[in-house]
Amino acid sequence: MCGIVGYVGDKDCADVLVDGLKKLEYRGYDSAGIAVFQNGEIEVEKSKGKLADLENKMKNEGKPSGHCGIGHTRWATHGEPSDINSHPHGNKRVSIVHNGIIENYKQIKDFLTGKGYVFESETDTETVAKLLDYLYDGNPIETLSKMIDKVRGSYALGILFKDYPDTIFAVRKESPLIVGLGENENFIASDVTPILKYTRKYYLLEQDEIAIIKKDSVKIVTPENEEITKEVLTADWDVDAAEKGGYAHFMLKEINEQPSKIKTTISPRIQDGMPYLEESGITMEMLKNSKRIFIVACGTAMHAGMVGKYVIESLARVEVTVDIASEFRYRNPLIEKGDLVILISQSGETADTYAALKLAKERGATTVSVVNVKGSTIAREADKVIYTHAGPEISVASTKAYSVQLSIMYLFAFELAYAKEKISKERCMELTKQLMEVPDKLAEVLELKERCQFIASRLVNAESLLYIGRGLDYALSMEGSLKLKEISYIHSESYAAGELKHGTISLVTEDMPVIAVATQSNLLEKTISNVKEVKARGAKVTVICKEGTEIGKDVANHLVTLPAMEDMLMPMLAAVPMQYIAYYTAALKGCDVDQPRNLAKSVTVE
Ligand code: G6P
């Protein structure tokens, strides 16, 4: 949430900053700004709206020219999106960009108002900018050290002090920040995507470490000004991964990447035909001894956890509770030593999921994170981490990250079931083999693009939609419904098909299209009965089922037929038409698919 970049080197700073912010726009896109040293003065340009608005403004009014500066793309928390509330904040002496939330901003503001400071914006960030100005005594490290003592909350900060025109200062607490290490140029950024074009080497800034970044040197110190030796990390994402590569939107590109990303995620975890999570520290012993399992996550990641629950419980016969992280953290959950808490997160930075992780650790549970971003907070702080290898996911609506999370849920369930002696080695190998076939089957499913496009054309004018299913199909329909509503702004609900009659069916009319997922053979008849019930009330129904399923015209208006696999694995295939339908509906409506209204990826605030 909110993206930060900083650059110092020989290139035109404004260009590098804007280019870097483009890579981070998925973190927030309601306003943007930069601050650049021009002839020793801090020059600021900022604008409400997308980065393109800032670019246009600079085209008309001129851009600051210099070689050292900071930039920001915002997702508003305190104060509406406006020019004034945009970052950078500060004055001619100190300028900052901030990601996170300052919890005690009110006290700081009152204190500084008493000292004669006048505030222009409604942001919490401005209080830090003014506090730094108040504390500044010519020594940036001492100033930042005092600030760390006084400020509560989460922050990643990029800072310019007028007296140091060739230097970026940076500090973080909870919100992520890296320092990119180039040749005669250095960077700061919220993640590695803006620096990949220039370098793969970077430092991960830890809590309260202060970075002093110049063109030809990077020094990291403690608040007590003791120098720290840091490990240089190497990013393994491709430069191309953060580009659209000819697709109209990142979302479409990412949907199409799913077969290869699933392959890259599962292949290293399969040995001699058996799931092998040992490299992530998940031993057979640990699985055998695990008691209850909690899966905690937000959004799409939580939906992957729902599928995980059904699969783990049915195969391994272990009790699984799935929780929304923002609920889990405040409901005083009954977890204890011996429980296994699995945290799923694409970004590895989601504030609520991170809080759930801390709580689980406090209560003595063993924590395992399933994370896509290497070195992220949740990945580092969980007892064990299983990395998914989706590469950078830029579209705010998650697609490939979901699929790879599902693939890990399956591998985990297979290995757990085997460790608990609930399935034989042969059965475990058979299931693993089928999972390995998913990428090829998915390539076939991706060919259903035109079918889904057609269905989308029938949904585009709907005001409200219903997604229904039973069992795994219900878990999947939750994700299908979220996908559609988040990017097309059409209201949609997912419902357990058998529960419809208990209230929600009263909403069904000919104006409410229904999408039914019916891939589970043992539940097929039941689901079809529910479909007939909505059809009888005028609804136009799309049924997503697998090859060989007999669905009459009296049941479905539109059919999407998937290649057949074992029922349990069908969610891996059925996710794709759901994603396509959401994508094409939003695209046909002319929505901003990759950057939907009000949303952001990497939600680092509660
Ligand atoms: C946001 C994103 C979703 C994502 C959720 C959890 O809401 O828009 O796409 O599923 O956060 O994010 P995480 O990074 O923890 O998977």
XYZ file of C-alpha atoms and ligand atoms in Angstrom:
622
model
C 0.000 0.000 0.000
C 1.625 3.180 -1.261
C 4.749 2.786 -3.329
C 8.087 4.429 -2.658
C 11.109 4.862 -4.913
C 14.286 6.864 -4.577
C 17.180 7.370 -6.953
C 20.653 8.830 -6.760
C 23.034 8.526 -9.728
C 23.860 10.106 -13.076
C 20.539 9.556 -14.820
C 17.726 12.074 -14.959
C 16.168 11.484 -11.573
C 12.577 12.469 -12.419
C 12.509 9.983 -15.297
C 13.836 7.137 -13.160
C 11.393 7.960 -10.373
C 8.344 8.081 -12.648
C 9.396 4.873 -14.388
C 9.885 3.195 -11.002
C 6.533 4.427 -9.719
C 4.857 2.857 -12.748
C 6.050 -0.517 -11.488
C 4.657 0.228 -8.040
C 1.354 1.749 -9.065
C -0.410 -1.479 -8.070
C 0.265 -0.456 -4.446
C -1.929 2.627 -4.729
C -2.863 4.991 -7.481
C -4.939 7.865 -6.223
C -2.125 10.429 -6.352
C 1.600 10.621 -6.974
C 4.538 12.933 -6.495
C 8.292 13.364 -6.572
C 10.895 15.524 -4.850
C 14.205 16.111 -6.625
C 17.282 18.143 -5.741
C 17.635 20.844 -8.387
C 20.620 23.145 -7.922
C 20.717 22.297 -4.236
C 17.021 23.036 -3.657
C 14.293 20.462 -3.032
C 11.784 20.783 -5.879
C 8.446 19.010 -5.452
C 5.851 18.051 -8.068
C 2.708 16.223 -7.093
C -0.739 15.572 -8.413
C -3.999 13.925 -7.532
C -4.932 10.990 -9.787
C -2.884 8.431 -11.636
C 0.789 8.708 -12.389
C -0.196 9.752 -15.899
C -1.717 12.914 -14.364
C 1.593 13.735 -12.704
C 3.403 13.078 -15.970
C 1.032 15.397 -17.820
C 1.451 18.068 -15.198
C 5.227 17.873 -15.532
C 4.960 17.925 -19.319
C 3.044 21.193 -19.090
C 4.816 22.836 -16.188
C 8.290 21.311 -16.541
C 9.834 18.597 -14.429
C 12.484 19.076 -11.765
C 15.905 18.392 -13.148
C 18.477 16.648 -10.983
C 20.103 13.389 -9.983
C 18.851 12.649 -6.495
C 15.253 12.350 -5.380
C 12.315 10.410 -3.985
C 8.876 9.500 -5.355
C 5.559 8.166 -4.132
C 2.314 6.676 -5.396
C -0.474 6.846 -2.845
C -3.426 4.855 -1.522
C -5.238 7.323 0.720
C -5.660 6.523 4.404
C -5.736 9.926 6.141
C -7.369 12.509 3.921
C -8.944 12.256 0.487
C -6.832 12.021 -2.665
C -5.852 15.609 -3.509
C -2.797 17.581 -4.587
C -2.267 18.789 -1.023
C -2.551 15.348 0.545
C -0.177 13.779 -2.007
C 3.387 12.956 -1.019
C 6.150 14.163 -0.761
C 5.391 16.207 2.338
C 7.649 18.687 4.047
C 9.253 22.004 3.290
C 12.417 23.394 1.753
C 14.550 21.813 4.535
C 13.179 18.304 4.656
C 10.953 16.311 2.340
C 9.566 12.815 2.884
C 7.589 10.034 1.238
C 5.845 7.569 3.515
C 4.180 4.172 3.372
C 2.286 3.017 6.470
C 0.202 4.605 9.218
C 1.367 6.871 12.019
C -0.778 5.880 14.995
C 0.103 8.785 17.307
C -0.077 11.447 14.608
C -2.710 13.374 16.563
C -0.448 13.823 19.607
C 2.485 14.797 17.397
C 0.303 17.247 15.499
C -0.997 18.843 18.710
C 2.522 19.091 20.078
C 3.859 20.726 16.911
C 0.861 23.038 16.588
C 1.756 24.239 20.086
C 5.223 24.993 18.746
C 3.747 27.156 16.010
C 3.671 24.709 13.108
C 0.786 25.101 10.683
C -0.523 22.018 8.885
C -1.766 22.095 5.316
C -2.862 18.538 4.665
C -5.049 15.991 6.432
C -2.347 13.329 6.320
C -0.554 11.556 9.135
C 2.596 11.807 7.016
C 2.807 15.575 7.284
C 3.186 15.251 11.060
C 6.363 13.194 10.532
C 7.696 15.685 7.994
C 7.126 18.541 10.427
C 8.469 16.520 13.347
C 11.687 15.896 11.418
C 11.929 19.596 10.673
C 11.439 20.352 14.373
C 14.011 17.763 15.500
C 16.584 18.550 12.816
C 19.791 19.951 14.255
C 22.089 19.461 11.268
C 22.659 15.778 12.029
C 20.268 13.541 10.041
C 21.081 10.322 11.918
C 20.458 11.872 15.324
C 17.281 13.439 13.981
C 15.985 10.144 12.579
C 16.946 8.339 15.738
C 14.878 10.790 17.822
C 12.010 10.432 15.355
C 12.066 6.633 15.737
C 11.618 7.114 19.495
C 8.679 9.463 19.113
C 6.667 7.934 16.285
C 4.320 4.961 16.792
C 2.876 2.949 13.935
C 4.211 1.573 10.688
C 6.408 3.384 8.253
C 8.779 3.118 5.369
C 10.242 6.554 4.804
C 12.368 8.068 2.081
C 13.816 11.387 3.257
C 15.728 14.302 1.719
C 17.498 16.888 3.886
C 18.361 20.131 2.078
C 21.820 20.183 3.623
C 22.618 16.808 2.007
C 21.762 17.308 -1.661
C 23.361 14.096 -2.922
C 21.910 11.768 -0.293
C 18.699 9.837 0.337
C 17.972 8.746 3.869
C 15.613 5.854 4.534
C 14.192 4.104 7.556
C 11.464 1.559 8.099
C 9.292 -0.082 10.700
C 6.849 -2.801 9.598
C 6.290 -1.380 6.099
C 8.733 -2.868 3.573
C 11.669 -1.063 1.980
C 14.695 -2.229 0.036
C 17.891 -0.486 -1.000
C 18.890 -1.268 -4.611
C 22.630 -1.421 -5.275
C 23.643 -0.324 -8.780
C 26.867 0.701 -10.540
C 27.471 4.299 -9.602
C 23.786 4.650 -8.744
C 21.616 3.437 -5.913
C 17.918 3.192 -5.156
C 15.274 2.736 -2.540
C 11.995 1.002 -3.342
C 8.988 -0.707 -1.775
C 9.860 -3.880 -3.674
C 12.337 -5.034 -6.293
C 10.233 -4.379 -9.417
C 11.396 -0.753 -9.990
C 15.083 -1.626 -9.713
C 15.166 -4.785 -11.889
C 15.930 -2.739 -14.996
C 19.114 -1.421 -13.412
C 20.283 -4.007 -10.888
C 19.353 -7.251 -9.167
C 21.369 -6.590 -6.026
C 19.708 -5.169 -2.988
C 19.621 -4.905 0.790
C 16.499 -5.623 2.745
C 16.146 -2.880 5.321
C 15.248 -4.230 8.771
C 13.217 -2.573 11.538
C 14.619 0.811 12.553
C 17.753 0.510 10.455
C 18.732 3.818 8.872
C 20.128 3.827 5.342
C 22.316 6.615 3.999
C 22.352 6.303 0.243
C 24.655 8.183 -2.104
C 25.550 7.604 -5.729
C 28.668 5.599 -4.889
C 28.009 4.338 -1.365
C 25.350 2.859 0.847
C 25.761 2.834 4.600
C 23.312 1.217 7.001
C 23.423 2.187 10.673
C 21.498 1.537 13.863
C 19.669 4.432 15.539
C 22.797 4.648 17.736
C 24.823 5.273 14.561
C 26.655 1.953 14.634
C 27.378 0.649 11.157
C 25.723 -2.639 10.182
C 27.119 -5.125 7.681
C 24.261 -6.431 5.574
C 23.913 -9.387 3.276
C 23.541 -8.435 -0.383
C 20.510 -10.245 -1.821
C 19.875 -11.046 -5.479
C 16.422 -10.714 -7.025
C 15.465 -13.668 -9.192
C 12.476 -12.101 -10.969
C 12.816 -11.291 -14.688
C 12.757 -7.722 -15.917
C 10.037 -8.784 -18.367
C 7.917 -10.085 -15.504
C 6.992 -6.532 -14.578
C 6.030 -5.607 -18.187
C 2.753 -6.309 -19.992
C 4.477 -8.200 -22.801
C 1.925 -7.377 -25.484
C -1.172 -8.155 -23.394
C -3.835 -5.502 -22.995
C -3.638 -5.783 -19.218
C -1.393 -7.357 -16.600
C -4.376 -9.397 -15.442
C -4.738 -11.087 -18.825
C -1.020 -11.749 -18.974
C -1.041 -13.199 -15.480
C -4.036 -15.449 -16.231
C -2.090 -16.832 -19.171
C 1.056 -17.388 -17.125
C -0.649 -19.843 -14.810
C 0.449 -23.132 -16.382
C 4.134 -22.194 -16.268
C 3.966 -20.679 -12.781
C 2.268 -23.761 -11.357
C 4.958 -25.920 -12.932
C 7.742 -23.778 -11.434
C 6.049 -23.873 -8.046
C 5.415 -27.594 -7.770
C 8.324 -29.150 -9.697
C 11.003 -28.539 -7.050
C 8.617 -29.937 -4.415
C 8.164 -33.326 -6.032
C 10.771 -36.070 -5.617
C 10.464 -39.562 -6.998
C 6.806 -38.876 -7.679
C 6.050 -37.889 -4.081
C 5.401 -34.454 -2.581
C 8.540 -33.180 -0.902
C 8.234 -30.079 1.268
C 11.359 -30.845 3.255
C 13.339 -28.063 1.547
C 10.926 -25.639 3.235
C 11.573 -27.347 6.548
C 8.258 -29.215 6.570
C 9.292 -32.686 7.686
C 7.205 -35.855 7.731
C 7.726 -35.909 11.495
C 6.256 -32.438 11.865
C 3.259 -33.350 9.709
C 2.678 -36.590 11.563
C 2.622 -34.809 14.921
C 0.501 -31.842 13.893
C -2.854 -31.633 15.681
C -5.258 -29.039 14.378
C -4.628 -26.734 11.440
C -5.620 -23.093 11.103
C -5.366 -21.374 7.756
C -5.361 -17.600 8.052
C -5.299 -15.096 5.181
C -7.150 -12.241 3.480
C -8.996 -11.883 0.188
C -8.053 -14.247 -2.572
C -5.424 -15.938 -0.410
C -8.168 -16.803 2.079
C -10.167 -18.367 -0.749
C -7.161 -20.539 -1.590
C -7.214 -21.540 2.069
C -10.884 -22.559 1.755
C -9.976 -25.006 -1.001
C -7.087 -26.162 1.202
C -9.498 -26.914 4.040
C -11.740 -29.138 1.927
C -8.797 -31.039 0.479
C -6.851 -31.452 3.738
C -9.889 -32.531 5.726
C -11.086 -35.005 3.163
C -7.680 -36.575 2.538
C -5.782 -36.253 5.805
C -8.767 -36.236 8.182
C -7.258 -33.366 10.187
C -9.500 -30.589 11.472
C -8.898 -27.339 9.575
C -10.263 -23.927 10.502
C -10.060 -21.183 7.901
C -10.054 -17.637 9.166
C -10.097 -14.165 7.726
C -6.988 -12.631 9.283
C -8.713 -9.443 10.468
C -11.215 -11.608 12.400
C -8.721 -14.155 13.667
C -6.486 -11.565 15.286
C -9.273 -10.133 17.428
C -11.338 -13.201 18.239
C -8.996 -14.647 20.852
C -8.680 -17.897 18.893
C -8.236 -21.205 20.661
C -4.793 -22.035 19.433
C -2.038 -23.693 21.370
C 1.253 -25.507 21.116
C 0.962 -28.389 18.679
C -1.392 -26.512 16.351
C -0.196 -25.619 12.915
C -1.075 -22.155 11.641
C -0.693 -21.631 7.893
C -0.567 -18.024 6.736
C -1.171 -17.519 3.018
C -0.135 -14.232 1.434
C 0.969 -13.197 -2.025
C 2.750 -10.055 -0.841
C 3.893 -11.355 2.519
C 3.165 -7.885 3.912
C -0.595 -7.862 4.572
C -0.992 -6.175 7.956
C -3.780 -8.398 9.308
C -2.112 -11.612 8.176
C 1.113 -10.466 9.772
C -0.691 -9.698 13.042
C -2.254 -13.182 12.925
C 1.218 -14.666 12.485
C 2.519 -12.820 15.539
C -0.455 -13.954 17.593
C -0.026 -17.586 16.541
C 3.643 -17.463 17.499
C 2.866 -15.913 20.868
C 0.465 -18.777 21.585
C 3.141 -21.350 20.793
C 1.704 -22.708 17.529
C 4.007 -23.729 14.696
C 3.661 -21.253 11.851
C 4.085 -21.957 8.152
C 3.748 -19.191 5.604
C 2.882 -19.645 1.943
C 4.226 -16.488 0.344
C 5.109 -15.202 -3.107
C 7.420 -12.279 -2.339
C 10.859 -13.400 -1.259
C 12.188 -11.882 1.932
C 8.848 -10.273 2.839
C 7.932 -9.864 6.490
C 5.532 -12.822 6.766
C 7.995 -15.049 4.908
C 10.826 -14.119 7.228
C 8.981 -14.262 10.488
C 7.070 -17.527 10.130
C 8.792 -20.647 11.484
C 8.762 -22.139 7.991
C 8.095 -20.646 4.597
C 6.914 -22.297 1.406
C 7.541 -19.871 -1.432
C 5.162 -19.856 -4.361
C 6.894 -18.967 -7.614
C 4.324 -16.835 -9.404
C 6.797 -14.038 -10.146
C 5.608 -10.461 -9.615
C 1.826 -10.129 -9.723
C 1.081 -6.593 -10.845
C -2.661 -6.699 -11.465
C -4.460 -5.840 -8.253
C -6.929 -8.678 -8.845
C -4.997 -11.802 -8.000
C -5.008 -14.711 -10.455
C -1.725 -16.565 -10.821
C -0.888 -16.096 -7.146
C -4.170 -17.883 -6.320
C -3.394 -20.819 -8.594
C 0.066 -21.368 -7.172
C -1.309 -21.080 -3.641
C -3.820 -23.791 -4.553
C -1.051 -26.000 -5.928
C 0.818 -25.738 -2.616
C -2.378 -26.518 -0.682
C -2.679 -29.746 -2.699
C 0.927 -30.811 -2.222
C 0.657 -30.076 1.472
C -2.587 -32.056 1.783
C -1.145 -35.042 -0.088
C 1.984 -35.160 2.050
C 0.042 -34.657 5.269
C -2.417 -37.414 4.369
C 0.485 -39.747 3.653
C 2.320 -38.761 6.854
C -0.872 -39.440 8.834
C -1.217 -42.781 7.061
C -4.615 -41.851 5.679
C -3.593 -42.595 2.106
C -1.167 -45.145 0.707
C 2.057 -44.256 -1.042
C 0.480 -45.377 -4.341
C -2.510 -43.089 -3.877
C -0.233 -40.217 -2.883
C 1.847 -40.777 -6.011
C -1.266 -40.973 -8.154
C -2.607 -37.658 -6.802
C 0.794 -36.005 -7.225
C 0.973 -37.255 -10.806
C -2.417 -35.710 -11.520
C -1.325 -32.433 -9.997
C 1.666 -32.450 -12.336
C -0.756 -32.792 -15.253
C -2.584 -29.601 -14.269
C -0.366 -27.195 -16.274
C -1.059 -29.052 -19.545
C -4.785 -29.232 -18.840
C -4.763 -25.561 -17.958
C -3.252 -24.735 -21.318
C -6.407 -26.322 -22.826
C -8.637 -24.346 -20.466
C -6.979 -21.117 -21.577
C -8.357 -21.870 -25.048
C -11.868 -21.262 -23.663
C -11.196 -17.557 -23.888
C -13.778 -16.826 -26.573
C -16.484 -18.797 -24.829
C -15.871 -16.786 -21.663
C -15.763 -13.561 -23.645
C -19.207 -14.380 -25.026
C -20.576 -15.120 -21.551
C -19.071 -11.857 -20.317
C -20.938 -10.004 -23.058
C -24.168 -11.359 -21.531
C -23.251 -10.188 -18.029
C -22.028 -6.751 -18.793
C -25.351 -5.019 -18.146
C -26.269 -6.973 -15.036
C -26.585 -5.094 -11.768
C -26.104 -8.092 -9.587
C -24.890 -11.674 -9.953
C -24.971 -14.841 -7.939
C -22.252 -17.505 -7.851
C -23.265 -20.866 -6.462
C -21.672 -24.218 -5.795
C -21.332 -26.964 -3.222
C -18.216 -28.202 -1.440
C -15.057 -27.336 -3.367
C -17.232 -25.646 -5.969
C -18.546 -23.340 -3.261
C -15.001 -22.456 -2.169
C -14.223 -21.689 -5.778
C -17.337 -19.656 -6.393
C -16.277 -17.373 -3.534
C -13.186 -16.482 -5.514
C -15.109 -16.184 -8.806
C -17.532 -13.751 -7.218
C -14.782 -11.642 -5.629
C -12.921 -11.467 -8.937
C -15.965 -10.197 -10.780
C -17.023 -7.592 -8.250
C -13.599 -6.168 -7.569
C -12.834 -5.312 -11.174
C -16.216 -4.887 -12.909
C -18.048 -3.162 -10.002
C -21.040 -5.419 -10.597
C -22.409 -6.518 -7.273
C -22.047 -10.227 -6.790
C -22.453 -12.760 -4.036
C -21.309 -16.310 -3.669
C -23.596 -18.730 -1.971
C -23.529 -22.358 -0.968
C -26.055 -23.741 -3.453
C -27.927 -25.701 -0.793
C -28.355 -22.620 1.375
C -30.055 -20.511 -1.308
C -33.541 -21.537 -0.290
C -32.985 -20.103 3.162
C -33.302 -16.535 2.040
C -31.136 -15.475 -0.853
C -33.274 -17.065 -3.544
C -35.739 -14.236 -2.960
C -33.311 -12.005 -4.870
C -33.400 -14.173 -7.963
C -35.221 -12.730 -10.976
C -34.608 -12.777 -14.703
C -32.324 -9.814 -14.125
C -29.943 -11.691 -11.886
C -27.592 -13.969 -13.810
C -26.293 -16.991 -11.942
C -22.970 -18.725 -12.399
C -23.027 -22.267 -11.051
C -19.888 -24.324 -10.556
C -20.682 -28.016 -10.808
C -17.475 -30.018 -11.055
C -17.940 -32.377 -8.101
C -19.565 -35.647 -9.205
C -20.914 -36.617 -5.797
C -22.699 -33.267 -5.496
C -23.729 -32.859 -9.110
C -27.366 -33.887 -8.804
C -27.860 -31.696 -5.769
C -26.260 -28.683 -7.435
C -28.272 -29.200 -10.612
C -31.483 -29.243 -8.558
C -30.478 -25.873 -7.113
C -29.678 -24.582 -10.575
C -33.142 -25.637 -11.751
C -34.641 -23.726 -8.859
C -33.022 -20.466 -9.938
C -33.726 -21.183 -13.597
C -37.417 -21.672 -12.752
C -37.359 -18.150 -11.353
C -36.113 -16.660 -14.586
C -32.353 -16.498 -13.946
C -29.999 -16.921 -16.902
C -27.555 -19.577 -15.805
C -23.974 -20.333 -16.784
C -22.793 -23.741 -15.643
C -19.105 -24.563 -15.314
C -18.683 -28.318 -15.329
C -16.340 -30.999 -16.540
C -16.343 -32.962 -19.761
C -18.839 -35.794 -19.803
C -21.322 -34.061 -17.498
C -24.824 -34.144 -18.958
C -26.385 -30.731 -18.579
C -29.641 -30.177 -20.432
C -30.804 -26.931 -22.073
C -33.463 -26.765 -19.378
C -30.627 -26.328 -16.880
C -28.064 -24.009 -18.423
C -28.216 -21.088 -20.804
C -24.459 -21.201 -21.219
C -22.001 -23.989 -20.580
C -18.282 -23.952 -19.934
C -16.888 -27.447 -20.199
C -13.522 -28.189 -18.653
C -11.191 -31.118 -19.326
C -11.882 -33.901 -16.844
C -9.608 -34.521 -13.876
C -10.126 -36.108 -10.505
C -12.894 -34.092 -8.807
C -10.598 -32.925 -6.057
C -8.309 -31.171 -8.526
C -11.036 -29.494 -10.544
C -10.730 -26.124 -8.728
C -7.325 -25.714 -10.355
C -9.017 -25.742 -13.754
C -12.327 -24.098 -12.884
C -10.564 -20.982 -11.548
C -9.585 -19.940 -15.065
C -13.037 -19.454 -16.661
C -14.023 -17.501 -13.551
C -11.012 -15.240 -14.006
C -11.676 -14.850 -17.735
C -15.356 -14.046 -17.172
C -14.444 -11.381 -14.599
C -11.709 -9.992 -16.819
C -13.778 -9.736 -19.991
C -16.820 -8.341 -18.199
C -14.675 -5.579 -16.695
C -12.838 -4.957 -19.960
C -16.121 -4.755 -21.905
C -17.440 -2.281 -19.366
C -14.336 -0.193 -19.932
C -13.161 -0.533 -16.343
C -9.579 0.030 -15.317
C -8.927 -3.684 -14.974
C -5.463 -3.643 -13.417
C -6.153 -0.800 -11.018
C -9.734 -1.052 -9.804
C -11.343 1.759 -7.899
C -10.494 2.062 -4.178
C -8.332 -1.051 -4.104
C -4.636 -1.690 -3.707
C -2.406 -4.685 -3.554
C -0.193 -5.347 -0.565
C -2.508 -4.028 2.129
C -0.076 -2.906 4.803
C -2.682 -1.153 6.935
C -5.446 -2.719 9.047
C -5.710 -7.245 -1.250
C -5.567 -7.611 -2.711
C -6.069 -9.041 -2.926
C -5.349 -9.994 -2.011
C -5.444 -9.574 -0.541
C -4.493 -10.371 0.327
O -7.039 -7.128 -0.919
O -6.280 -6.712 -3.518
O -5.824 -9.412 -4.272
O -5.890 -11.267 -2.150
O -5.067 -8.208 -0.403
O -3.175 -10.047 -0.045
P -1.931 -10.983 0.180
O -0.774 -10.217 -0.387
O -1.813 -11.185 1.660
O -2.175 -12.253 -0.544
